[in-house]
Amino acid sequence: MALIVQKFGGSSVANAEKIERVAWIIAEKYTEGNDVVVVLSAQGDTTDDLITKANEINPNPSKREMDMLLSTGEQISVALMAMALEKLGLPVVSLTGWQIGMQTNTEYNNARIKALSAERIKAELDRRRIVLVAGFQGINRYDDITTLGRGGSDTTAVALAVVLNADLCQIFSDVEGVYTSDPRKIPGAKKLDEITYDEMLELASLGAQVLHNRSVEMAKRYNVKMEVLSSYVRKPGTKVKGVTKVEQSKISGVAMDTNVAQIAIMEVEDEPGIAFRVFQALSKEKINVDIILQSVGRNTTKDISFTVARTDLDCAVAALKEAQKFIGFSDISMNANVAKVSIVGAGMMSSPGVAAMMFEALYDSKVNIGLISTSEIKISVLVDEHEADRAMSAIHARFFET
Ligand code: ADP
Ligand code: ASP
Ligand code: MG
């Protein structure tokens, strides 16, 4: 007998028929004798629809009230799934983030987990009940509802796997596993049998939404046995683990992120302390800066370009304009029509020429590169958003389809 955490994404529970299908998957694991804890996301596009509804009433609602609203989607899913399992004659209980003791910090809309007691879940498992948990939600020290950021149900599932010391954490989705690129965009994308936590973390952070990046971070820290698989097709999926058995290929995947915007500030003084002032103004607003490029100085000035999340663009520009006198720049420009295309792979450390192959693919398909950034296991380029799909296809074809 094992303790298994299963998580089903929004598309897997989008309607009554799908809920009933998932109920059978859960029932099978339970009747084999396992303890089963299930995390669910909101049905289909519910979360997006709730955001639209909010904006119809107030385009700038408080983050607290947004979380109050968004958390309802997951609550609907667990209640409906409990009813489906009751119909199969199985003992089941559905619980909210508050009921499972999911304590988070106070950062509404993007809260981080601080503690998870899970006493209630353990008690329910002892009574041999299937436990259904509303994903993505927690509660902060003011007893207010918080949410963990878009895609955060994966992180709920991994956190539960950690505190319950689960034998396995299965993430069921609408794809058969982790692919070399988004299979909905790149028809030639290939399913990976396994991938390391490090590579998966990079892919997820660089736009491959198949897993919430914080779920992978946590799985890595606590060595959680994790598997991504399909709710529709009964096949082994992709195992995410510390070390993989297969020999490493040059790269393991190509990802794209369109939640990116570029900012350039012109003619800052070429002297110590300027970059500090720029990025301090942004960090005060809790804005993350990603790729940074500083031009070579001319006369006594230089330009600084960098990227931020597109959702932070307005706030970043406002913060910089407010600090303009203090920083001392002549002008600021912004571009929200950019995207970041990245390749990820631990194998690139031992394979020279990977960057050249990537840039050649972009050159052949006439895609111009804006900024470039690299780390040991990834290379990212900033391109025009309208060229991003073409860029991703060309790079994928160069590495995986020849
Ligand atoms: P869920 O609702 O189950 O959480 P998501 O929509 O969050 O599912 O994530 C699954 C989607 O991630 C897939 O439908 C696919 O389009 C996308 N995706 C992006 N990159 C990858 C990749 N490398 N491998 C698999 N899926 C990917
Ligand atoms: N329902 C939330 C979202 O759409 C959380 C999740 O799906 O993981 O982002
Ligand atoms: Mg998801």
CSV table of C-alpha atoms and ligand atoms in Angstrom, one decimal:
chain,number,residue,atom,x,y,z
A,1,MET,CA,0.0,0.0,0.0
A,2,ALA,CA,1.3,3.4,-0.9
A,3,LEU,CA,0.3,7.0,-0.3
A,4,ILE,CA,-0.3,8.8,-3.6
A,5,VAL,CA,-1.0,12.4,-4.4
A,6,GLN,CA,-2.7,12.9,-7.7
A,7,LYS,CA,-3.4,16.4,-9.3
A,8,PHE,CA,-5.8,16.9,-12.1
A,9,GLY,CA,-5.6,20.2,-14.1
A,10,GLY,CA,-8.5,22.3,-15.3
A,11,SER,CA,-9.0,20.7,-18.7
A,12,SER,CA,-9.2,17.2,-17.0
A,13,VAL,CA,-12.2,18.2,-14.9
A,14,ALA,CA,-13.8,20.7,-17.4
A,15,ASN,CA,-17.3,19.0,-17.5
A,16,ALA,CA,-19.4,16.3,-15.9
A,17,GLU,CA,-18.2,13.6,-18.3
A,18,LYS,CA,-14.5,14.4,-17.6
A,19,ILE,CA,-15.1,14.5,-13.9
A,20,GLU,CA,-16.6,11.0,-14.1
A,21,ARG,CA,-13.7,9.8,-16.1
A,22,VAL,CA,-11.2,11.2,-13.5
A,23,ALA,CA,-13.3,9.7,-10.7
A,24,TRP,CA,-12.6,6.3,-12.1
A,25,ILE,CA,-8.8,7.0,-12.2
A,26,ILE,CA,-9.0,8.0,-8.5
A,27,ALA,CA,-11.2,5.0,-7.6
A,28,GLU,CA,-8.8,2.6,-9.2
A,29,LYS,CA,-5.9,3.8,-7.1
A,30,TYR,CA,-8.0,3.7,-4.0
A,31,THR,CA,-9.5,0.3,-4.5
A,32,GLU,CA,-6.0,-1.1,-5.0
A,33,GLY,CA,-5.5,-0.3,-1.3
A,34,ASN,CA,-3.6,3.0,-1.6
A,35,ASP,CA,-4.2,6.1,0.4
A,36,VAL,CA,-5.2,8.7,-2.1
A,37,VAL,CA,-5.0,12.5,-1.8
A,38,VAL,CA,-6.3,14.4,-4.9
A,39,VAL,CA,-5.6,18.1,-5.7
A,40,LEU,CA,-7.9,19.7,-8.3
A,41,SER,CA,-7.8,22.9,-10.3
A,42,ALA,CA,-10.8,25.0,-11.4
A,43,GLN,CA,-12.8,23.5,-14.2
A,44,GLY,CA,-11.7,24.5,-17.8
A,45,ASP,CA,-11.3,28.2,-18.2
A,46,THR,CA,-13.1,29.1,-15.0
A,47,THR,CA,-10.1,31.1,-13.5
A,48,ASP,CA,-9.8,33.2,-16.7
A,49,ASP,CA,-13.6,33.7,-16.8
A,50,LEU,CA,-13.6,34.9,-13.1
A,51,ILE,CA,-10.8,37.4,-14.0
A,52,THR,CA,-13.0,38.7,-16.9
A,53,LYS,CA,-16.0,39.0,-14.6
A,54,ALA,CA,-14.0,41.0,-12.1
A,55,ASN,CA,-12.7,43.3,-14.7
A,56,GLU,CA,-16.2,44.0,-16.0
A,57,ILE,CA,-17.0,45.4,-12.6
A,58,ASN,CA,-13.7,47.0,-11.7
A,59,PRO,CA,-10.6,47.0,-13.9
A,60,ASN,CA,-8.4,47.5,-10.9
A,61,PRO,CA,-9.8,45.3,-8.1
A,62,SER,CA,-7.8,44.8,-4.8
A,63,LYS,CA,-5.7,41.7,-4.8
A,64,ARG,CA,-7.4,40.5,-1.7
A,65,GLU,CA,-10.8,40.4,-3.3
A,66,MET,CA,-9.3,38.8,-6.4
A,67,ASP,CA,-8.1,35.9,-4.3
A,68,MET,CA,-11.5,35.6,-2.6
A,69,LEU,CA,-13.0,35.3,-6.1
A,70,LEU,CA,-10.4,33.1,-7.8
A,71,SER,CA,-10.3,30.5,-5.0
A,72,THR,CA,-14.0,29.7,-5.7
A,73,GLY,CA,-13.1,27.8,-8.9
A,74,GLU,CA,-11.2,25.1,-7.1
A,75,GLN,CA,-13.9,24.7,-4.5
A,76,ILE,CA,-16.5,23.9,-7.2
A,77,SER,CA,-14.2,21.2,-8.6
A,78,VAL,CA,-13.6,19.4,-5.4
A,79,ALA,CA,-17.2,19.4,-4.4
A,80,LEU,CA,-18.3,18.1,-7.8
A,81,MET,CA,-15.6,15.4,-7.8
A,82,ALA,CA,-16.7,14.3,-4.3
A,83,MET,CA,-20.2,13.9,-5.6
A,84,ALA,CA,-18.9,11.7,-8.5
A,85,LEU,CA,-17.0,9.5,-6.1
A,86,GLU,CA,-20.0,9.3,-3.7
A,87,LYS,CA,-22.0,8.0,-6.7
A,88,LEU,CA,-19.4,5.2,-7.1
A,89,GLY,CA,-20.0,4.3,-3.4
A,90,LEU,CA,-16.6,5.4,-2.2
A,91,PRO,CA,-15.8,7.3,1.0
A,92,VAL,CA,-14.6,10.8,0.2
A,93,VAL,CA,-14.2,14.2,1.7
A,94,SER,CA,-13.5,17.5,-0.1
A,95,LEU,CA,-11.4,20.2,1.7
A,96,THR,CA,-10.4,23.8,1.1
A,97,GLY,CA,-7.0,25.3,1.6
A,98,TRP,CA,-8.1,26.6,5.0
A,99,GLN,CA,-9.3,23.2,6.1
A,100,ILE,CA,-6.0,21.5,5.3
A,101,GLY,CA,-4.0,24.2,7.2
A,102,MET,CA,-2.3,25.6,4.1
A,103,GLN,CA,-0.6,28.7,5.6
A,104,THR,CA,0.9,31.2,3.2
A,105,ASN,CA,2.5,34.7,3.4
A,106,THR,CA,0.4,37.8,2.7
A,107,GLU,CA,1.3,38.3,-0.9
A,108,TYR,CA,-2.1,38.0,-2.5
A,109,ASN,CA,-2.3,36.6,-6.0
A,110,ASN,CA,1.2,35.1,-5.7
A,111,ALA,CA,1.4,33.8,-2.1
A,112,ARG,CA,4.2,31.5,-0.9
A,113,ILE,CA,3.5,28.5,1.3
A,114,LYS,CA,4.9,29.0,4.9
A,115,ALA,CA,3.5,25.9,6.6
A,116,LEU,CA,1.1,23.1,6.0
A,117,SER,CA,-0.1,21.1,9.0
A,118,ALA,CA,-2.2,18.5,7.1
A,119,GLU,CA,-3.5,17.1,10.4
A,120,ARG,CA,-7.0,17.0,9.0
A,121,ILE,CA,-5.9,15.1,5.9
A,122,LYS,CA,-4.0,12.5,8.0
A,123,ALA,CA,-7.1,12.0,10.1
A,124,GLU,CA,-9.3,11.5,7.0
A,125,LEU,CA,-6.8,9.1,5.5
A,126,ASP,CA,-6.8,7.1,8.8
A,127,ARG,CA,-10.6,6.8,8.3
A,128,ARG,CA,-9.8,5.4,4.8
A,129,ARG,CA,-11.4,8.3,3.0
A,130,ILE,CA,-10.3,9.7,-0.4
A,131,VAL,CA,-9.2,13.3,0.3
A,132,LEU,CA,-9.9,15.9,-2.3
A,133,VAL,CA,-8.1,19.2,-1.8
A,134,ALA,CA,-8.8,22.5,-3.5
A,135,GLY,CA,-5.5,23.5,-5.2
A,136,PHE,CA,-4.0,26.9,-5.6
A,137,GLN,CA,-5.4,28.4,-2.4
A,138,GLY,CA,-4.2,29.0,1.1
A,139,ILE,CA,-4.8,31.3,4.1
A,140,ASN,CA,-2.6,34.0,5.5
A,141,ARG,CA,-2.0,35.3,9.0
A,142,TYR,CA,-5.0,37.6,8.8
A,143,ASP,CA,-7.2,34.5,8.0
A,144,ASP,CA,-7.7,35.9,4.5
A,145,ILE,CA,-7.8,33.6,1.5
A,146,THR,CA,-4.7,33.8,-0.8
A,147,THR,CA,-3.8,32.1,-4.1
A,148,LEU,CA,-0.4,30.7,-5.1
A,149,GLY,CA,-0.1,32.3,-8.6
A,150,ARG,CA,-1.4,31.0,-11.9
A,151,GLY,CA,-0.8,27.3,-12.3
A,152,GLY,CA,-0.3,27.0,-8.6
A,153,SER,CA,-2.3,23.8,-8.0
A,154,ASP,CA,0.8,21.8,-9.0
A,155,THR,CA,2.6,23.4,-6.1
A,156,THR,CA,-0.3,22.5,-3.7
A,157,ALA,CA,0.1,18.9,-4.9
A,158,VAL,CA,3.9,18.8,-4.3
A,159,ALA,CA,3.6,20.5,-0.9
A,160,LEU,CA,1.1,17.8,0.1
A,161,ALA,CA,3.4,15.1,-1.2
A,162,VAL,CA,6.2,16.6,1.0
A,163,VAL,CA,4.3,16.8,4.3
A,164,LEU,CA,2.5,13.5,3.9
A,165,ASN,CA,5.8,11.8,2.8
A,166,ALA,CA,4.0,10.5,-0.3
A,167,ASP,CA,5.4,7.7,-2.3
A,168,LEU,CA,4.5,9.4,-5.6
A,169,CYS,CA,3.1,12.7,-6.9
A,170,GLN,CA,1.3,12.3,-10.2
A,171,ILE,CA,0.4,15.4,-12.2
A,172,PHE,CA,-2.3,14.6,-14.7
A,173,SER,CA,-2.9,17.0,-17.6
A,174,ASP,CA,-4.1,17.2,-21.2
A,175,VAL,CA,-0.7,16.1,-22.6
A,176,GLU,CA,1.0,12.8,-22.2
A,177,GLY,CA,4.0,14.2,-20.4
A,178,VAL,CA,6.7,16.7,-20.8
A,179,TYR,CA,7.7,17.2,-24.4
A,180,THR,CA,10.8,18.7,-26.1
A,181,SER,CA,8.5,21.7,-26.7
A,182,ASP,CA,4.9,22.7,-26.4
A,183,PRO,CA,3.2,19.9,-28.4
A,184,ARG,CA,0.3,22.2,-29.2
A,185,LYS,CA,2.6,24.6,-31.0
A,186,ILE,CA,5.3,22.2,-32.3
A,187,PRO,CA,3.8,19.1,-34.0
A,188,GLY,CA,7.2,17.4,-34.1
A,189,ALA,CA,7.7,17.7,-30.3
A,190,LYS,CA,8.7,14.5,-28.7
A,191,LYS,CA,7.7,13.1,-25.3
A,192,LEU,CA,10.5,12.7,-22.8
A,193,ASP,CA,10.5,9.5,-20.6
A,194,GLU,CA,12.4,11.4,-17.9
A,195,ILE,CA,13.8,14.8,-17.1
A,196,THR,CA,15.9,16.2,-14.3
A,197,TYR,CA,14.5,18.6,-11.7
A,198,ASP,CA,17.1,21.2,-12.9
A,199,GLU,CA,16.1,21.0,-16.5
A,200,MET,CA,12.4,20.9,-15.7
A,201,LEU,CA,12.8,23.9,-13.4
A,202,GLU,CA,14.4,25.9,-16.2
A,203,LEU,CA,11.8,24.9,-18.8
A,204,ALA,CA,8.9,25.7,-16.4
A,205,SER,CA,10.5,29.1,-15.5
A,206,LEU,CA,11.1,29.9,-19.1
A,207,GLY,CA,7.4,29.4,-20.2
A,208,ALA,CA,6.6,25.7,-20.4
A,209,GLN,CA,3.4,25.9,-18.4
A,210,VAL,CA,3.0,22.1,-18.1
A,211,LEU,CA,4.3,22.4,-14.5
A,212,HIS,CA,4.3,25.4,-12.1
A,213,ASN,CA,8.0,26.3,-11.6
A,214,ARG,CA,7.6,26.5,-7.8
A,215,SER,CA,6.3,22.9,-7.8
A,216,VAL,CA,9.5,21.7,-9.4
A,217,GLU,CA,11.6,23.8,-7.1
A,218,MET,CA,9.9,22.2,-4.1
A,219,ALA,CA,10.0,18.7,-5.6
A,220,LYS,CA,13.8,19.1,-6.1
A,221,ARG,CA,14.4,20.4,-2.6
A,222,TYR,CA,12.6,17.4,-1.0
A,223,ASN,CA,13.3,14.8,-3.7
A,224,VAL,CA,9.7,14.2,-4.4
A,225,LYS,CA,9.0,11.4,-6.9
A,226,MET,CA,7.0,13.2,-9.6
A,227,GLU,CA,5.4,12.1,-12.8
A,228,VAL,CA,3.5,14.1,-15.5
A,229,LEU,CA,0.9,12.1,-17.4
A,230,SER,CA,-2.3,12.2,-19.3
A,231,SER,CA,-5.8,12.1,-17.9
A,232,TYR,CA,-7.0,10.6,-21.2
A,233,VAL,CA,-4.5,8.1,-22.3
A,234,ARG,CA,-3.3,5.3,-20.1
A,235,LYS,CA,0.4,5.4,-20.8
A,236,PRO,CA,3.5,6.1,-18.7
A,237,GLY,CA,4.2,9.8,-18.7
A,238,THR,CA,7.4,11.7,-17.9
A,239,LYS,CA,9.3,11.1,-14.7
A,240,VAL,CA,10.8,14.2,-13.1
A,241,LYS,CA,13.8,13.2,-10.9
A,242,GLY,CA,17.3,14.0,-9.6
A,243,VAL,CA,19.3,12.0,-12.0
A,244,THR,CA,18.1,10.5,-15.3
A,245,LYS,CA,19.3,7.2,-16.7
A,246,VAL,CA,19.2,8.2,-20.4
A,247,GLU,CA,22.4,9.6,-21.8
A,248,GLN,CA,22.0,13.4,-22.0
A,249,SER,CA,21.3,14.9,-25.4
A,250,LYS,CA,22.6,18.4,-26.1
A,251,ILE,CA,19.3,20.0,-25.1
A,252,SER,CA,16.1,18.7,-23.5
A,253,GLY,CA,13.7,21.3,-24.6
A,254,VAL,CA,12.7,24.6,-26.2
A,255,ALA,CA,10.3,27.0,-24.4
A,256,MET,CA,8.7,30.3,-25.1
A,257,ASP,CA,7.4,33.0,-22.8
A,258,THR,CA,5.2,35.8,-24.0
A,259,ASN,CA,4.8,37.5,-20.6
A,260,VAL,CA,7.8,39.6,-21.3
A,261,ALA,CA,8.3,43.3,-22.0
A,262,GLN,CA,11.5,45.3,-22.7
A,263,ILE,CA,12.4,48.6,-21.2
A,264,ALA,CA,15.4,50.8,-22.2
A,265,ILE,CA,16.6,53.8,-20.4
A,266,MET,CA,18.8,56.2,-22.3
A,267,GLU,CA,21.9,58.2,-21.5
A,268,VAL,CA,22.6,57.4,-17.9
A,269,GLU,CA,25.9,58.5,-16.5
A,270,ASP,CA,28.7,56.0,-17.0
A,271,GLU,CA,29.7,55.9,-13.3
A,272,PRO,CA,29.4,53.5,-10.3
A,273,GLY,CA,26.1,53.3,-8.6
A,274,ILE,CA,23.8,53.9,-11.6
A,275,ALA,CA,22.7,50.3,-12.2
A,276,PHE,CA,22.1,50.1,-8.4
A,277,ARG,CA,19.7,53.1,-8.5
A,278,VAL,CA,17.8,51.7,-11.5
A,279,PHE,CA,17.2,48.3,-10.1
A,280,GLN,CA,16.6,49.5,-6.6
A,281,ALA,CA,13.7,51.6,-7.9
A,282,LEU,CA,12.2,48.4,-9.4
A,283,SER,CA,12.9,46.1,-6.4
A,284,LYS,CA,11.1,48.5,-4.1
A,285,GLU,CA,8.0,47.7,-6.2
A,286,LYS,CA,8.9,43.9,-6.0
A,287,ILE,CA,9.4,43.8,-9.8
A,288,ASN,CA,11.7,41.1,-11.0
A,289,VAL,CA,14.2,42.0,-13.7
A,290,ASP,CA,15.3,39.3,-16.1
A,291,ILE,CA,17.7,39.9,-19.0
A,292,ILE,CA,19.9,42.9,-18.6
A,293,LEU,CA,22.1,44.6,-21.3
A,294,GLN,CA,24.3,47.6,-20.8
A,295,SER,CA,25.6,49.4,-23.9
A,296,VAL,CA,29.3,50.3,-24.2
A,297,GLY,CA,29.6,53.9,-23.0
A,298,ARG,CA,29.8,56.8,-25.4
A,299,ASN,CA,31.1,60.2,-24.2
A,300,THR,CA,30.2,59.9,-20.5
A,301,THR,CA,26.9,58.1,-20.9
A,302,LYS,CA,25.5,54.6,-21.6
A,303,ASP,CA,22.1,53.0,-22.2
A,304,ILE,CA,20.6,50.1,-20.1
A,305,SER,CA,18.0,47.7,-21.5
A,306,PHE,CA,16.3,44.9,-19.6
A,307,THR,CA,13.2,42.8,-19.5
A,308,VAL,CA,10.4,42.5,-16.9
A,309,ALA,CA,7.1,40.5,-16.9
A,310,ARG,CA,4.6,42.2,-19.2
A,311,THR,CA,2.2,42.3,-16.4
A,312,ASP,CA,4.7,44.5,-14.4
A,313,LEU,CA,5.4,46.9,-17.3
A,314,ASP,CA,3.2,49.8,-16.4
A,315,CYS,CA,4.3,49.6,-12.7
A,316,ALA,CA,8.0,49.4,-13.7
A,317,VAL,CA,7.8,52.4,-16.1
A,318,ALA,CA,5.9,54.5,-13.4
A,319,ALA,CA,8.6,53.6,-10.8
A,320,LEU,CA,11.4,54.6,-13.1
A,321,LYS,CA,9.8,57.8,-14.2
A,322,GLU,CA,9.3,58.7,-10.6
A,323,ALA,CA,13.0,58.0,-9.9
A,324,GLN,CA,14.2,59.7,-13.1
A,325,LYS,CA,15.8,62.7,-11.4
A,326,PHE,CA,17.6,60.5,-8.8
A,327,ILE,CA,18.8,58.0,-11.5
A,328,GLY,CA,19.5,60.6,-14.1
A,329,PHE,CA,18.4,59.4,-17.6
A,330,SER,CA,17.3,61.4,-20.7
A,331,ASP,CA,14.6,59.1,-22.0
A,332,ILE,CA,12.8,55.8,-21.5
A,333,SER,CA,11.3,53.5,-24.1
A,334,MET,CA,9.3,50.3,-23.8
A,335,ASN,CA,8.2,47.4,-26.0
A,336,ALA,CA,5.5,44.9,-25.0
A,337,ASN,CA,5.6,43.1,-28.3
A,338,VAL,CA,8.5,40.8,-27.5
A,339,ALA,CA,8.9,37.2,-26.5
A,340,LYS,CA,11.6,35.1,-25.0
A,341,VAL,CA,12.6,31.9,-26.7
A,342,SER,CA,14.9,29.5,-24.8
A,343,ILE,CA,16.7,26.2,-25.0
A,344,VAL,CA,17.4,24.2,-21.9
A,345,GLY,CA,19.7,21.2,-21.4
A,346,ALA,CA,22.3,20.0,-18.9
A,347,GLY,CA,24.1,18.4,-21.9
A,348,MET,CA,25.0,21.8,-23.3
A,349,MET,CA,27.7,22.1,-20.7
A,350,SER,CA,29.7,19.4,-22.4
A,351,SER,CA,28.7,20.1,-26.0
A,352,PRO,CA,30.4,23.1,-27.6
A,353,GLY,CA,28.6,24.8,-30.4
A,354,VAL,CA,25.0,24.7,-29.0
A,355,ALA,CA,24.7,28.5,-29.1
A,356,ALA,CA,25.9,28.6,-32.7
A,357,MET,CA,23.3,26.0,-33.7
A,358,MET,CA,20.6,28.0,-32.1
A,359,PHE,CA,21.6,31.3,-33.7
A,360,GLU,CA,22.1,29.6,-37.0
A,361,ALA,CA,18.5,28.3,-36.9
A,362,LEU,CA,17.3,31.9,-36.1
A,363,TYR,CA,19.4,33.3,-39.0
A,364,ASP,CA,18.1,30.7,-41.4
A,365,SER,CA,14.5,31.7,-40.6
A,366,LYS,CA,15.4,35.4,-40.6
A,367,VAL,CA,14.5,36.1,-37.0
A,368,ASN,CA,16.3,39.0,-35.5
A,369,ILE,CA,17.7,38.6,-32.0
A,370,GLY,CA,17.2,41.4,-29.4
A,371,LEU,CA,18.8,40.5,-26.1
A,372,ILE,CA,20.6,37.3,-25.3
A,373,SER,CA,21.2,35.7,-21.9
A,374,THR,CA,22.8,32.4,-20.9
A,375,SER,CA,23.4,30.2,-17.9
A,376,GLU,CA,25.1,26.9,-17.6
A,377,ILE,CA,22.1,25.0,-18.8
A,378,LYS,CA,20.0,27.5,-20.8
A,379,ILE,CA,20.3,30.1,-23.6
A,380,SER,CA,17.5,32.7,-24.0
A,381,VAL,CA,16.9,35.2,-26.8
A,382,LEU,CA,14.5,38.0,-27.0
A,383,VAL,CA,12.6,38.2,-30.3
A,384,ASP,CA,9.7,40.1,-31.8
A,385,GLU,CA,6.5,38.5,-30.5
A,386,HIS,CA,5.2,38.0,-34.0
A,387,GLU,CA,8.2,35.9,-34.9
A,388,ALA,CA,8.3,33.9,-31.7
A,389,ASP,CA,6.4,30.8,-33.0
A,390,ARG,CA,8.6,30.7,-36.1
A,391,ALA,CA,11.7,31.1,-33.9
A,392,MET,CA,10.6,28.2,-31.7
A,393,SER,CA,9.8,25.9,-34.6
A,394,ALA,CA,13.1,26.6,-36.3
A,395,ILE,CA,15.2,26.0,-33.2
A,396,HIS,CA,13.2,22.8,-32.4
A,397,ALA,CA,13.7,21.5,-35.9
A,398,ARG,CA,17.4,22.2,-35.8
A,399,PHE,CA,17.9,20.2,-32.5
A,400,PHE,CA,15.3,17.5,-32.7
A,401,GLU,CA,14.0,17.0,-36.2
A,402,THR,CA,17.1,16.5,-38.3
B,1,ADP,P1,-3.3,21.9,-16.5
B,1,ADP,O1,-4.6,22.6,-16.7
B,1,ADP,O2,-3.5,20.4,-16.5
B,1,ADP,O3,-2.6,22.3,-15.3
B,1,ADP,P2,-1.7,23.5,-18.2
B,1,ADP,O4,-2.5,24.1,-19.3
B,1,ADP,O5,-1.3,24.3,-17.1
B,1,ADP,O6,-2.5,22.2,-17.8
B,1,ADP,O7,-0.4,22.8,-18.8
B,1,ADP,C1,-0.5,21.9,-19.9
B,1,ADP,C2,-0.1,22.6,-21.2
B,1,ADP,O8,1.2,23.0,-21.1
B,1,ADP,C3,-0.2,21.7,-22.4
B,1,ADP,O9,-1.6,21.7,-22.9
B,1,ADP,C4,0.8,22.3,-23.4
B,1,ADP,O10,0.1,23.1,-24.3
B,1,ADP,C5,1.6,23.2,-22.5
B,1,ADP,N1,3.1,23.0,-22.6
B,1,ADP,C6,4.0,24.0,-22.8
B,1,ADP,N2,5.2,23.4,-22.9
B,1,ADP,C7,5.1,22.1,-22.8
B,1,ADP,C8,6.0,21.0,-22.8
B,1,ADP,N3,7.3,21.2,-23.0
B,1,ADP,N4,5.5,19.8,-22.6
B,1,ADP,C9,4.2,19.5,-22.4
B,1,ADP,N5,3.3,20.5,-22.4
B,1,ADP,C10,3.7,21.8,-22.6
B,2,ASP,N1,-6.9,27.5,-11.5
B,2,ASP,C1,-5.6,28.2,-11.4
B,2,ASP,C2,-5.2,28.7,-12.7
B,2,ASP,O1,-5.9,28.6,-13.7
B,2,ASP,C3,-4.6,27.3,-10.7
B,2,ASP,C4,-4.2,26.1,-11.6
B,2,ASP,O2,-4.8,25.7,-12.6
B,2,ASP,O3,-3.2,25.4,-11.2
B,2,ASP,O4,-4.1,29.3,-12.8
B,3,MG,MG,-1.2,24.0,-15.0
